[in-house]
PDB file of C-alpha atoms in Angstrom:
ATOM      1  CA  MET A   1      -0.828  -5.076   7.239  1.00  0.00           C
ATOM      2  CA  SER A   2       0.509  -7.281  10.159  1.00  0.00           C
ATOM      3  CA  LYS A   3       2.306  -5.950  12.701  1.00  0.00           C
ATOM      4  CA  PHE A   4       5.406  -7.434  12.056  1.00  0.00           C
ATOM      5  CA  THR A   5       5.442  -6.442   8.725  1.00  0.00           C
ATOM      6  CA  ARG A   6       4.707  -2.533   9.628  1.00  0.00           C
ATOM      7  CA  LEU A   7       7.573  -2.827  12.347  1.00  0.00           C
ATOM      8  CA  TYR A   8      10.366  -4.740  10.515  1.00  0.00           C
ATOM      9  CA  LEU A   9       9.509  -4.977   6.743  1.00  0.00           C
ATOM     10  CA  ARG A  10       9.418  -1.185   6.102  1.00  0.00           C
ATOM     11  CA  ALA A  11      12.594   1.580   5.623  1.00  0.00           C
ATOM     12  CA  PRO A  12      14.652   2.394   8.516  1.00  0.00           C
ATOM     13  CA  ARG A  13      13.606   5.496   9.922  1.00  0.00           C
ATOM     14  CA  PRO A  14      16.570   7.116  12.193  1.00  0.00           C
ATOM     15  CA  GLN A  15      15.640  10.187  14.459  1.00  0.00           C
ATOM     16  CA  ASN A  16      19.067  11.795  14.096  1.00  0.00           C
ATOM     17  CA  LEU A  17      22.579  11.711  12.418  1.00  0.00           C
ATOM     18  CA  PHE A  18      24.641   9.048  14.446  1.00  0.00           C
ATOM     19  CA  GLY A  19      22.593  10.187  17.538  1.00  0.00           C
ATOM     20  CA  LEU A  20      24.509  13.632  17.555  1.00  0.00           C
ATOM     21  CA  VAL A  21      22.228  16.091  15.875  1.00  0.00           C
ATOM     22  CA  SER A  22      18.898  16.582  14.640  1.00  0.00           C
ATOM     23  CA  LEU A  23      17.161  15.481  11.429  1.00  0.00           C
ATOM     24  CA  GLN A  24      17.436  19.161  10.036  1.00  0.00           C
ATOM     25  CA  THR A  25      21.515  20.062  11.098  1.00  0.00           C
ATOM     26  CA  GLY A  26      22.383  16.315   9.773  1.00  0.00           C
ATOM     27  CA  THR A  27      20.457  16.819   6.353  1.00  0.00           C
ATOM     28  CA  GLU A  28      22.372  20.118   6.053  1.00  0.00           C
ATOM     29  CA  LEU A  29      25.755  18.478   6.685  1.00  0.00           C
ATOM     30  CA  ILE A  30      24.992  16.132   4.365  1.00  0.00           C
ATOM     31  CA  SER A  31      24.007  18.488   1.599  1.00  0.00           C
ATOM     32  CA  LEU A  32      27.159  20.509   2.001  1.00  0.00           C
ATOM     33  CA  ALA A  33      29.466  17.278   1.941  1.00  0.00           C
ATOM     34  CA  LEU A  34      27.480  16.553  -1.555  1.00  0.00           C
ATOM     35  CA  VAL A  35      28.492  19.952  -2.425  1.00  0.00           C
ATOM     36  CA  PHE A  36      32.085  19.929  -2.367  1.00  0.00           C
ATOM     37  CA  ASN A  37      31.349  16.338  -3.915  1.00  0.00           C
ATOM     38  CA  LYS A  38      30.142  17.918  -6.562  1.00  0.00           C
ATOM     39  CA  VAL A  39      32.231  20.811  -7.271  1.00  0.00           C
ATOM     40  CA  SER A  40      34.725  18.052  -8.801  1.00  0.00           C
ATOM     41  CA  GLY A  41      32.510  18.511 -12.157  1.00  0.00           C
ATOM     42  CA  VAL A  42      33.557  22.254 -12.450  1.00  0.00           C
ATOM     43  CA  TYR A  43      37.491  21.460 -12.580  1.00  0.00           C
ATOM     44  CA  GLY A  44      36.952  18.238 -14.664  1.00  0.00           C
ATOM     45  CA  LEU A  45      35.079  21.067 -17.176  1.00  0.00           C
ATOM     46  CA  LEU A  46      38.099  23.758 -17.074  1.00  0.00           C
ATOM     47  CA  ALA A  47      40.686  20.764 -17.960  1.00  0.00           C
ATOM     48  CA  ILE A  48      39.146  21.087 -21.671  1.00  0.00           C
ATOM     49  CA  LEU A  49      40.734  24.347 -21.436  1.00  0.00           C
ATOM     50  CA  THR A  50      44.096  23.106 -20.727  1.00  0.00           C
ATOM     51  CA  GLY A  51      43.869  21.120 -23.591  1.00  0.00           C
ATOM     52  CA  TYR A  52      43.239  17.348 -21.689  1.00  0.00           C
ATOM     53  CA  GLN A  53      40.914  15.179 -23.939  1.00  0.00           C
ATOM     54  CA  LEU A  54      38.196  14.005 -22.029  1.00  0.00           C
ATOM     55  CA  SER A  55      36.123  10.707 -23.046  1.00  0.00           C
ATOM     56  CA  LEU A  56      32.153  10.396 -23.444  1.00  0.00           C
ATOM     57  CA  LEU A  57      31.700   9.066 -19.764  1.00  0.00           C
ATOM     58  CA  GLN A  58      33.915  11.685 -18.149  1.00  0.00           C
ATOM     59  CA  LEU A  59      32.171  14.137 -19.794  1.00  0.00           C
ATOM     60  CA  SER A  60      28.908  12.994 -19.050  1.00  0.00           C
ATOM     61  CA  THR A  61      29.911  12.829 -15.162  1.00  0.00           C
ATOM     62  CA  TYR A  62      31.099  15.971 -15.169  1.00  0.00           C
ATOM     63  CA  VAL A  63      28.135  17.671 -16.620  1.00  0.00           C
ATOM     64  CA  TYR A  64      25.676  15.462 -14.363  1.00  0.00           C
ATOM     65  CA  SER A  65      27.979  16.722 -11.271  1.00  0.00           C
ATOM     66  CA  ILE A  66      27.112  20.401 -12.458  1.00  0.00           C
ATOM     67  CA  GLY A  67      23.392  19.441 -12.603  1.00  0.00           C
ATOM     68  CA  VAL A  68      23.543  18.067  -9.188  1.00  0.00           C
ATOM     69  CA  LEU A  69      25.304  21.273  -7.787  1.00  0.00           C
ATOM     70  CA  GLY A  70      22.805  23.473  -9.544  1.00  0.00           C
ATOM     71  CA  LEU A  71      20.025  21.579  -7.758  1.00  0.00           C
ATOM     72  CA  LEU A  72      21.786  22.056  -4.346  1.00  0.00           C
ATOM     73  CA  VAL A  73      22.430  25.628  -4.687  1.00  0.00           C
ATOM     74  CA  TYR A  74      18.476  25.890  -5.036  1.00  0.00           C
ATOM     75  CA  LEU A  75      17.372  23.186  -2.617  1.00  0.00           C
ATOM     76  CA  ILE A  76      19.700  23.674   0.475  1.00  0.00           C
ATOM     77  CA  PRO A  77      18.553  27.036   1.666  1.00  0.00           C
ATOM     78  CA  HIS A  78      14.693  25.072   2.128  1.00  0.00           C
ATOM     79  CA  ILE A  79      15.990  22.520   4.770  1.00  0.00           C
ATOM     80  CA  ARG A  80      15.823  25.416   7.344  1.00  0.00           C
ATOM     81  CA  ARG A  81      12.537  26.465   5.770  1.00  0.00           C
ATOM     82  CA  GLN A  82      11.172  22.899   5.990  1.00  0.00           C
ATOM     83  CA  SER A  83       9.297  23.765   2.542  1.00  0.00           C
ATOM     84  CA  PRO A  84       7.403  20.219   1.856  1.00  0.00           C
ATOM     85  CA  PHE A  85       8.245  20.224  -1.976  1.00  0.00           C
ATOM     86  CA  GLU A  86      11.807  21.118  -1.873  1.00  0.00           C
ATOM     87  CA  CYS A  87      12.722  18.906   1.217  1.00  0.00           C
ATOM     88  CA  LEU A  88      11.121  16.229  -0.609  1.00  0.00           C
ATOM     89  CA  ALA A  89      13.139  16.810  -3.896  1.00  0.00           C
ATOM     90  CA  LEU A  90      16.452  16.933  -2.005  1.00  0.00           C
ATOM     91  CA  ALA A  91      15.252  13.477  -0.785  1.00  0.00           C
ATOM     92  CA  TRP A  92      14.772  12.077  -3.966  1.00  0.00           C
ATOM     93  CA  LEU A  93      18.056  13.835  -5.709  1.00  0.00           C
ATOM     94  CA  TYR A  94      20.443  12.486  -2.582  1.00  0.00           C
ATOM     95  CA  ILE A  95      18.560   8.790  -3.469  1.00  0.00           C
ATOM     96  CA  LEU A  96      19.494   9.035  -7.264  1.00  0.00           C
ATOM     97  CA  ASP A  97      22.942  10.155  -6.558  1.00  0.00           C
ATOM     98  CA  THR A  98      23.624   7.298  -4.419  1.00  0.00           C
ATOM     99  CA  THR A  99      22.175   5.210  -6.595  1.00  0.00           C
ATOM    100  CA  ILE A 100      24.246   6.642  -9.612  1.00  0.00           C
ATOM    101  CA  ASN A 101      27.281   6.652  -7.744  1.00  0.00           C
ATOM    102  CA  GLY A 102      26.914   2.849  -6.786  1.00  0.00           C
ATOM    103  CA  ALA A 103      26.508   1.963 -10.036  1.00  0.00           C
ATOM    104  CA  TYR A 104      29.683   3.744 -11.260  1.00  0.00           C
ATOM    105  CA  THR A 105      31.510   2.122  -8.179  1.00  0.00           C
ATOM    106  CA  ALA A 106      30.243  -1.230  -9.453  1.00  0.00           C
ATOM    107  CA  ALA A 107      31.333  -0.543 -12.792  1.00  0.00           C
ATOM    108  CA  PHE A 108      35.038   0.904 -11.597  1.00  0.00           C
ATOM    109  CA  GLY A 109      35.428  -2.166  -9.406  1.00  0.00           C
ATOM    110  CA  LEU A 110      34.296  -4.603 -12.197  1.00  0.00           C
ATOM    111  CA  ASP A 111      37.024  -2.679 -14.649  1.00  0.00           C
ATOM    112  CA  TRP A 112      39.927  -2.799 -12.049  1.00  0.00           C
ATOM    113  CA  TYR A 113      39.237  -6.544 -11.552  1.00  0.00           C
ATOM    114  CA  PHE A 114      39.368  -7.339 -15.069  1.00  0.00           C
ATOM    115  CA  ALA A 115      41.974  -4.760 -15.794  1.00  0.00           C
ATOM    116  CA  ASN A 116      44.077  -6.568 -12.950  1.00  0.00           C
ATOM    117  CA  THR A 117      43.317 -10.258 -13.895  1.00  0.00           C
ATOM    118  CA  THR A 118      44.675  -8.947 -18.018  1.00  0.00           C
ATOM    119  CA  ASN A 119      47.494  -6.808 -15.835  1.00  0.00           C
ATOM    120  CA  ASN A 120      46.427  -4.071 -18.518  1.00  0.00           C
ATOM    121  CA  GLY A 121      46.430  -0.412 -17.153  1.00  0.00           C
ATOM    122  CA  SER A 122      43.099   1.605 -16.841  1.00  0.00           C
ATOM    123  CA  ASP A 123      42.187   5.218 -16.375  1.00  0.00           C
ATOM    124  CA  SER A 124      38.828   4.841 -15.715  1.00  0.00           C
ATOM    125  CA  ALA A 125      39.124   5.858 -12.034  1.00  0.00           C
ATOM    126  CA  SER A 126      40.046   9.810 -13.170  1.00  0.00           C
ATOM    127  CA  ILE A 127      36.064   9.564 -13.730  1.00  0.00           C
ATOM    128  CA  SER A 128      34.403  11.835 -11.182  1.00  0.00           C
ATOM    129  CA  LEU A 129      33.713   9.490  -7.846  1.00  0.00           C
ATOM    130  CA  PRO A 130      33.763  10.104  -4.275  1.00  0.00           C
ATOM    131  CA  GLY A 131      37.188  10.882  -2.826  1.00  0.00           C
ATOM    132  CA  ILE A 132      37.689   8.142  -1.086  1.00  0.00           C
ATOM    133  CA  VAL A 133      36.658   5.686  -3.513  1.00  0.00           C
ATOM    134  CA  ALA A 134      38.587   6.915  -6.311  1.00  0.00           C
ATOM    135  CA  GLN A 135      41.611   7.004  -3.726  1.00  0.00           C
ATOM    136  CA  GLY A 136      40.879   3.202  -3.008  1.00  0.00           C
ATOM    137  CA  PHE A 137      40.896   2.567  -6.824  1.00  0.00           C
ATOM    138  CA  ASP A 138      44.210   4.589  -6.993  1.00  0.00           C
ATOM    139  CA  GLY A 139      45.842   2.602  -4.383  1.00  0.00           C
ATOM    140  CA  LEU A 140      44.791  -0.609  -5.939  1.00  0.00           C
ATOM    141  CA  ARG A 141      46.377   0.274  -9.387  1.00  0.00           C
ATOM    142  CA  ARG A 142      49.563   1.705  -8.001  1.00  0.00           C
ATOM    143  CA  GLU A 143      49.958  -1.692  -6.088  1.00  0.00           C
ATOM    144  CA  ARG A 144      49.158  -3.348  -9.210  1.00  0.00           C
ATOM    145  CA  ALA A 145      52.091  -1.405 -11.032  1.00  0.00           C
ATOM    146  CA  VAL A 146      54.847  -1.891  -8.541  1.00  0.00           C
ATOM    147  CA  HIS A 147      53.991  -5.911  -7.642  1.00  0.00           C
ATOM    148  CA  GLY A 148      52.428  -6.793 -10.638  1.00  0.00           C
ATOM    149  CA  LYS A 149      49.574  -7.604  -9.038  1.00  0.00           C
ATOM    150  CA  ALA A 150      47.357  -6.603  -6.095  1.00  0.00           C
ATOM    151  CA  VAL A 151      48.703  -7.000  -2.713  1.00  0.00           C
ATOM    152  CA  PRO A 152      45.670  -9.320  -1.090  1.00  0.00           C
ATOM    153  CA  GLN A 153      46.091  -7.378   2.185  1.00  0.00           C
ATOM    154  CA  GLU A 154      45.815  -4.138   0.570  1.00  0.00           C
ATOM    155  CA  THR A 155      43.235  -5.060  -1.748  1.00  0.00           C
ATOM    156  CA  ALA A 156      40.823  -6.027   1.188  1.00  0.00           C
ATOM    157  CA  THR A 157      41.573  -3.162   2.993  1.00  0.00           C
ATOM    158  CA  SER A 158      40.888  -0.719   0.003  1.00  0.00           C
ATOM    159  CA  MET A 159      37.859  -2.816  -0.954  1.00  0.00           C
ATOM    160  CA  VAL A 160      36.284  -2.403   2.833  1.00  0.00           C
ATOM    161  CA  LEU A 161      36.971   1.272   2.296  1.00  0.00           C
ATOM    162  CA  ILE A 162      34.935   1.243  -0.537  1.00  0.00           C
ATOM    163  CA  VAL A 163      31.954  -1.040   0.666  1.00  0.00           C
ATOM    164  CA  GLY A 164      31.866   1.123   3.615  1.00  0.00           C
ATOM    165  CA  LEU A 165      31.718   4.793   2.006  1.00  0.00           C
ATOM    166  CA  THR A 166      28.963   3.370   0.098  1.00  0.00           C
ATOM    167  CA  LEU A 167      27.513   2.102   3.378  1.00  0.00           C
ATOM    168  CA  ILE A 168      27.659   5.105   4.839  1.00  0.00           C
ATOM    169  CA  ARG A 169      25.849   6.908   1.675  1.00  0.00           C
ATOM    170  CA  VAL A 170      23.076   4.576   2.017  1.00  0.00           C
ATOM    171  CA  TYR A 171      22.622   5.763   5.549  1.00  0.00           C
ATOM    172  CA  PHE A 172      22.880   9.508   4.489  1.00  0.00           C
ATOM    173  CA  SER A 173      20.381   8.559   1.810  1.00  0.00           C
ATOM    174  CA  LEU A 174      17.819   7.243   5.104  1.00  0.00           C
ATOM    175  CA  VAL A 175      18.382  10.447   7.300  1.00  0.00           C
ATOM    176  CA  VAL A 176      17.471  13.025   4.468  1.00  0.00           C
ATOM    177  CA  MET A 177      14.294  11.013   3.635  1.00  0.00           C
ATOM    178  CA  ALA A 178      13.293  10.628   7.367  1.00  0.00           C
ATOM    179  CA  PHE A 179      13.961  14.614   7.115  1.00  0.00           C
ATOM    180  CA  ALA A 180      11.787  15.228   4.278  1.00  0.00           C
ATOM    181  CA  ARG A 181       8.995  12.208   5.762  1.00  0.00           C
ATOM    182  CA  GLN A 182       9.191  14.741   9.061  1.00  0.00           C
ATOM    183  CA  VAL A 183       8.450  17.677   7.108  1.00  0.00           C
ATOM    184  CA  LEU A 184       6.275  16.647   4.934  1.00  0.00           C
ATOM    185  CA  GLN A 185       3.909  14.890   7.655  1.00  0.00           C
ATOM    186  CA  LYS A 186       4.460  18.491   9.915  1.00  0.00           C
ATOM    187  CA  TYR A 187       2.785  20.109   6.932  1.00  0.00           C
ATOM    188  CA  MET A 188       0.086  17.694   6.349  1.00  0.00           C
ATOM    189  CA  GLN A 189      -1.007  17.744  10.288  1.00  0.00           C
ATOM    190  CA  LEU A 190      -0.795  21.499   9.841  1.00  0.00           C
ATOM    191  CA  MET A 191      -3.439  21.154   6.686  1.00  0.00           C
ATOM    192  CA  ILE A 192      -5.457  18.699   8.488  1.00  0.00           C
ATOM    193  CA  LEU A 193      -5.914  21.333  11.616  1.00  0.00           C
ATOM    194  CA  GLU A 194      -6.351  24.861   9.663  1.00  0.00           C
ATOM    195  CA  GLY A 195      -7.161  23.926   6.161  1.00  0.00           C
ATOM    196  CA  PRO A 196      -8.601  21.796   3.158  1.00  0.00           C
ATOM    197  CA  GLY A 197      -6.887  18.648   4.657  1.00  0.00           C
ATOM    198  CA  VAL A 198      -4.887  16.388   2.672  1.00  0.00           C
ATOM    199  CA  ASP A 199      -5.515  13.426   0.202  1.00  0.00           C
ATOM    200  CA  GLU A 200      -4.911  10.099   1.320  1.00  0.00           C
ATOM    201  CA  ASN A 201      -3.299   8.819  -1.963  1.00  0.00           C
ATOM    202  CA  GLU A 202      -1.277  12.294  -2.946  1.00  0.00           C
ATOM    203  CA  GLY A 203      -0.801  14.301   0.258  1.00  0.00           C
ATOM    204  CA  PRO A 204      -0.505  18.002   0.132  1.00  0.00           C
ATOM    205  CA  PHE A 205       0.145  17.447  -3.940  1.00  0.00           C
ATOM    206  CA  ALA A 206      -3.482  16.527  -5.058  1.00  0.00           C
ATOM    207  CA  ALA A 207      -4.953  18.706  -7.821  1.00  0.00           C
ATOM    208  CA  ASP A 208      -7.501  19.951  -5.718  1.00  0.00           C
ATOM    209  CA  LEU A 209      -5.557  21.315  -3.475  1.00  0.00           C
ATOM    210  CA  PRO A 210      -3.161  24.654  -3.504  1.00  0.00           C
ATOM    211  CA  ASP A 211       0.638  22.653  -3.544  1.00  0.00           C
ATOM    212  CA  GLY A 212      -1.318  20.887  -6.383  1.00  0.00           C
ATOM    213  CA  ASP A 213      -1.485  23.346  -9.025  1.00  0.00           C
ATOM    214  CA  GLY A 214       0.770  23.241 -12.045  1.00  0.00           C
ATOM    215  CA  ARG A 215       4.299  21.441 -12.792  1.00  0.00           C
ATOM    216  CA  LYS A 216       5.123  21.733  -9.315  1.00  0.00           C
ATOM    217  CA  GLY A 217       2.121  19.535  -8.217  1.00  0.00           C
ATOM    218  CA  ARG A 218       2.633  17.121 -10.859  1.00  0.00           C
ATOM    219  CA  LEU A 219       5.770  16.654  -9.708  1.00  0.00           C
ATOM    220  CA  GLY A 220       5.126  16.203  -6.177  1.00  0.00           C
ATOM    221  CA  ARG A 221       2.267  13.864  -7.045  1.00  0.00           C
ATOM    222  CA  LEU A 222       4.777  11.901  -8.337  1.00  0.00           C
ATOM    223  CA  MET A 223       7.612  12.119  -5.560  1.00  0.00           C
ATOM    224  CA  VAL A 224       5.171  10.856  -3.094  1.00  0.00           C
ATOM    225  CA  SER A 225       3.643   7.979  -5.565  1.00  0.00           C
ATOM    226  CA  LEU A 226       6.783   6.460  -5.148  1.00  0.00           C
ATOM    227  CA  GLY A 227       6.810   5.243  -1.647  1.00  0.00           C
ATOM    228  CA  LYS A 228       3.504   6.499  -0.746  1.00  0.00           C
ATOM    229  CA  ARG A 229       3.276   4.276   2.455  1.00  0.00           C
ATOM    230  CA  TYR A 230       6.493   5.807   3.856  1.00  0.00           C
ATOM    231  CA  TRP A 231       5.811   9.365   2.746  1.00  0.00           C
ATOM    232  CA  LEU A 232       2.231   9.546   3.687  1.00  0.00           C
ATOM    233  CA  ASP A 233       2.140   7.783   6.839  1.00  0.00           C
ATOM    234  CA  ILE A 234       1.237   9.661   9.979  1.00  0.00           C
ATOM    235  CA  PRO A 235       1.318   7.011  12.517  1.00  0.00           C
ATOM    236  CA  GLY A 236      -1.494   7.477  15.129  1.00  0.00           C
ATOM    237  CA  SER A 237      -3.278   9.816  12.474  1.00  0.00           C
ATOM    238  CA  GLU A 238      -6.819   9.004  13.363  1.00  0.00           C
ATOM    239  CA  ASN A 239      -6.280   9.128  17.254  1.00  0.00           C
ATOM    240  CA  TRP A 240      -4.285  12.708  16.662  1.00  0.00           C
ATOM    241  CA  GLU A 241      -7.751  13.914  14.330  1.00  0.00           C
ATOM    242  CA  ARG A 242      -9.967  13.006  17.740  1.00  0.00           C
ATOM    243  CA  SER A 243      -7.934  14.893  19.752  1.00  0.00           C
ATOM    244  CA  VAL A 244      -8.186  18.282  17.904  1.00  0.00           C
ATOM    245  CA  HIS A 245     -11.459  17.512  16.541  1.00  0.00           C
ATOM    246  CA  GLY A 246     -13.228  16.020  19.311  1.00  0.00           C
ATOM    247  CA  LYS A 247     -14.159  12.998  16.536  1.00  0.00           C
ATOM    248  CA  PRO A 248     -12.904  11.153  13.818  1.00  0.00           C
ATOM    249  CA  HIS A 249     -12.540  13.451  10.154  1.00  0.00           C
ATOM    250  CA  THR A 250     -14.904  12.577   7.984  1.00  0.00           C
ATOM    251  CA  SER A 251     -13.123  14.617   4.826  1.00  0.00           C
ATOM    252  CA  SER A 252     -11.772  12.074   2.132  1.00  0.00           C
ATOM    253  CA  GLY A 253      -8.902  14.417   1.884  1.00  0.00           C
ATOM    254  CA  THR A 254      -7.463  13.264   5.515  1.00  0.00           C
ATOM    255  CA  LEU A 255      -5.074  10.480   6.723  1.00  0.00           C
ATOM    256  CA  ALA A 256      -7.656   8.700   8.698  1.00  0.00           C
ATOM    257  CA  GLY A 257      -7.156   4.777   9.077  1.00  0.00           C
ATOM    258  CA  GLN A 258      -4.098   4.889   6.832  1.00  0.00           C
ATOM    259  CA  VAL A 259      -0.991   2.572   7.614  1.00  0.00           C
TER     260      VAL A 259
END
């Protein structure tokens, strides 16, 4: 692979959150913010007890929010423990949630656009969205109710707000991914130094390694197989191994020569 490809066509790898806090602290803050966002799913389901009728789409989003909330409660304590499997799972959870929320936001944006074009009302914004996004769509609907259509300046402001929040979520995903990658690579270096080494294709989750056993091992292999070059790339691993062992590690279970 050329140097240009390695440097410019790879996924961004932030070293901190907004240049203020470490990746670990940033990941904790991002995860807690996601927890507060998903709590809305609990209140949404409680609305059923008051007799409020939920659509199938609303019910699915609330159930999804509760499922994500449960996973976060399990995974967040592992951030400080720097558990490789759990931190990697947290990164994938945040990536999937960002993708799903992006799809919902796009769908609601199209819904608002067509509803505004036909001048018909819509209640789809009541589905669980990130707070600022929901406020943006509510503002657009209020403008349409008052003026018969959205005011161009207010429409632009709301859409910029929605797009800006989506971009922030993408950046947060990169931060959580970078932290998981950092944890995984530190763990692999420790395995190279002290133990059986790691597999160049499946990392510490290879079937013949302690972390590759059972269902957790299969899930770990699946997670690192998607974006393997990102997760398993240790910069300068060959030189690092020489400094530790005095010669290149010859075992097939190391990362020597990987780029």
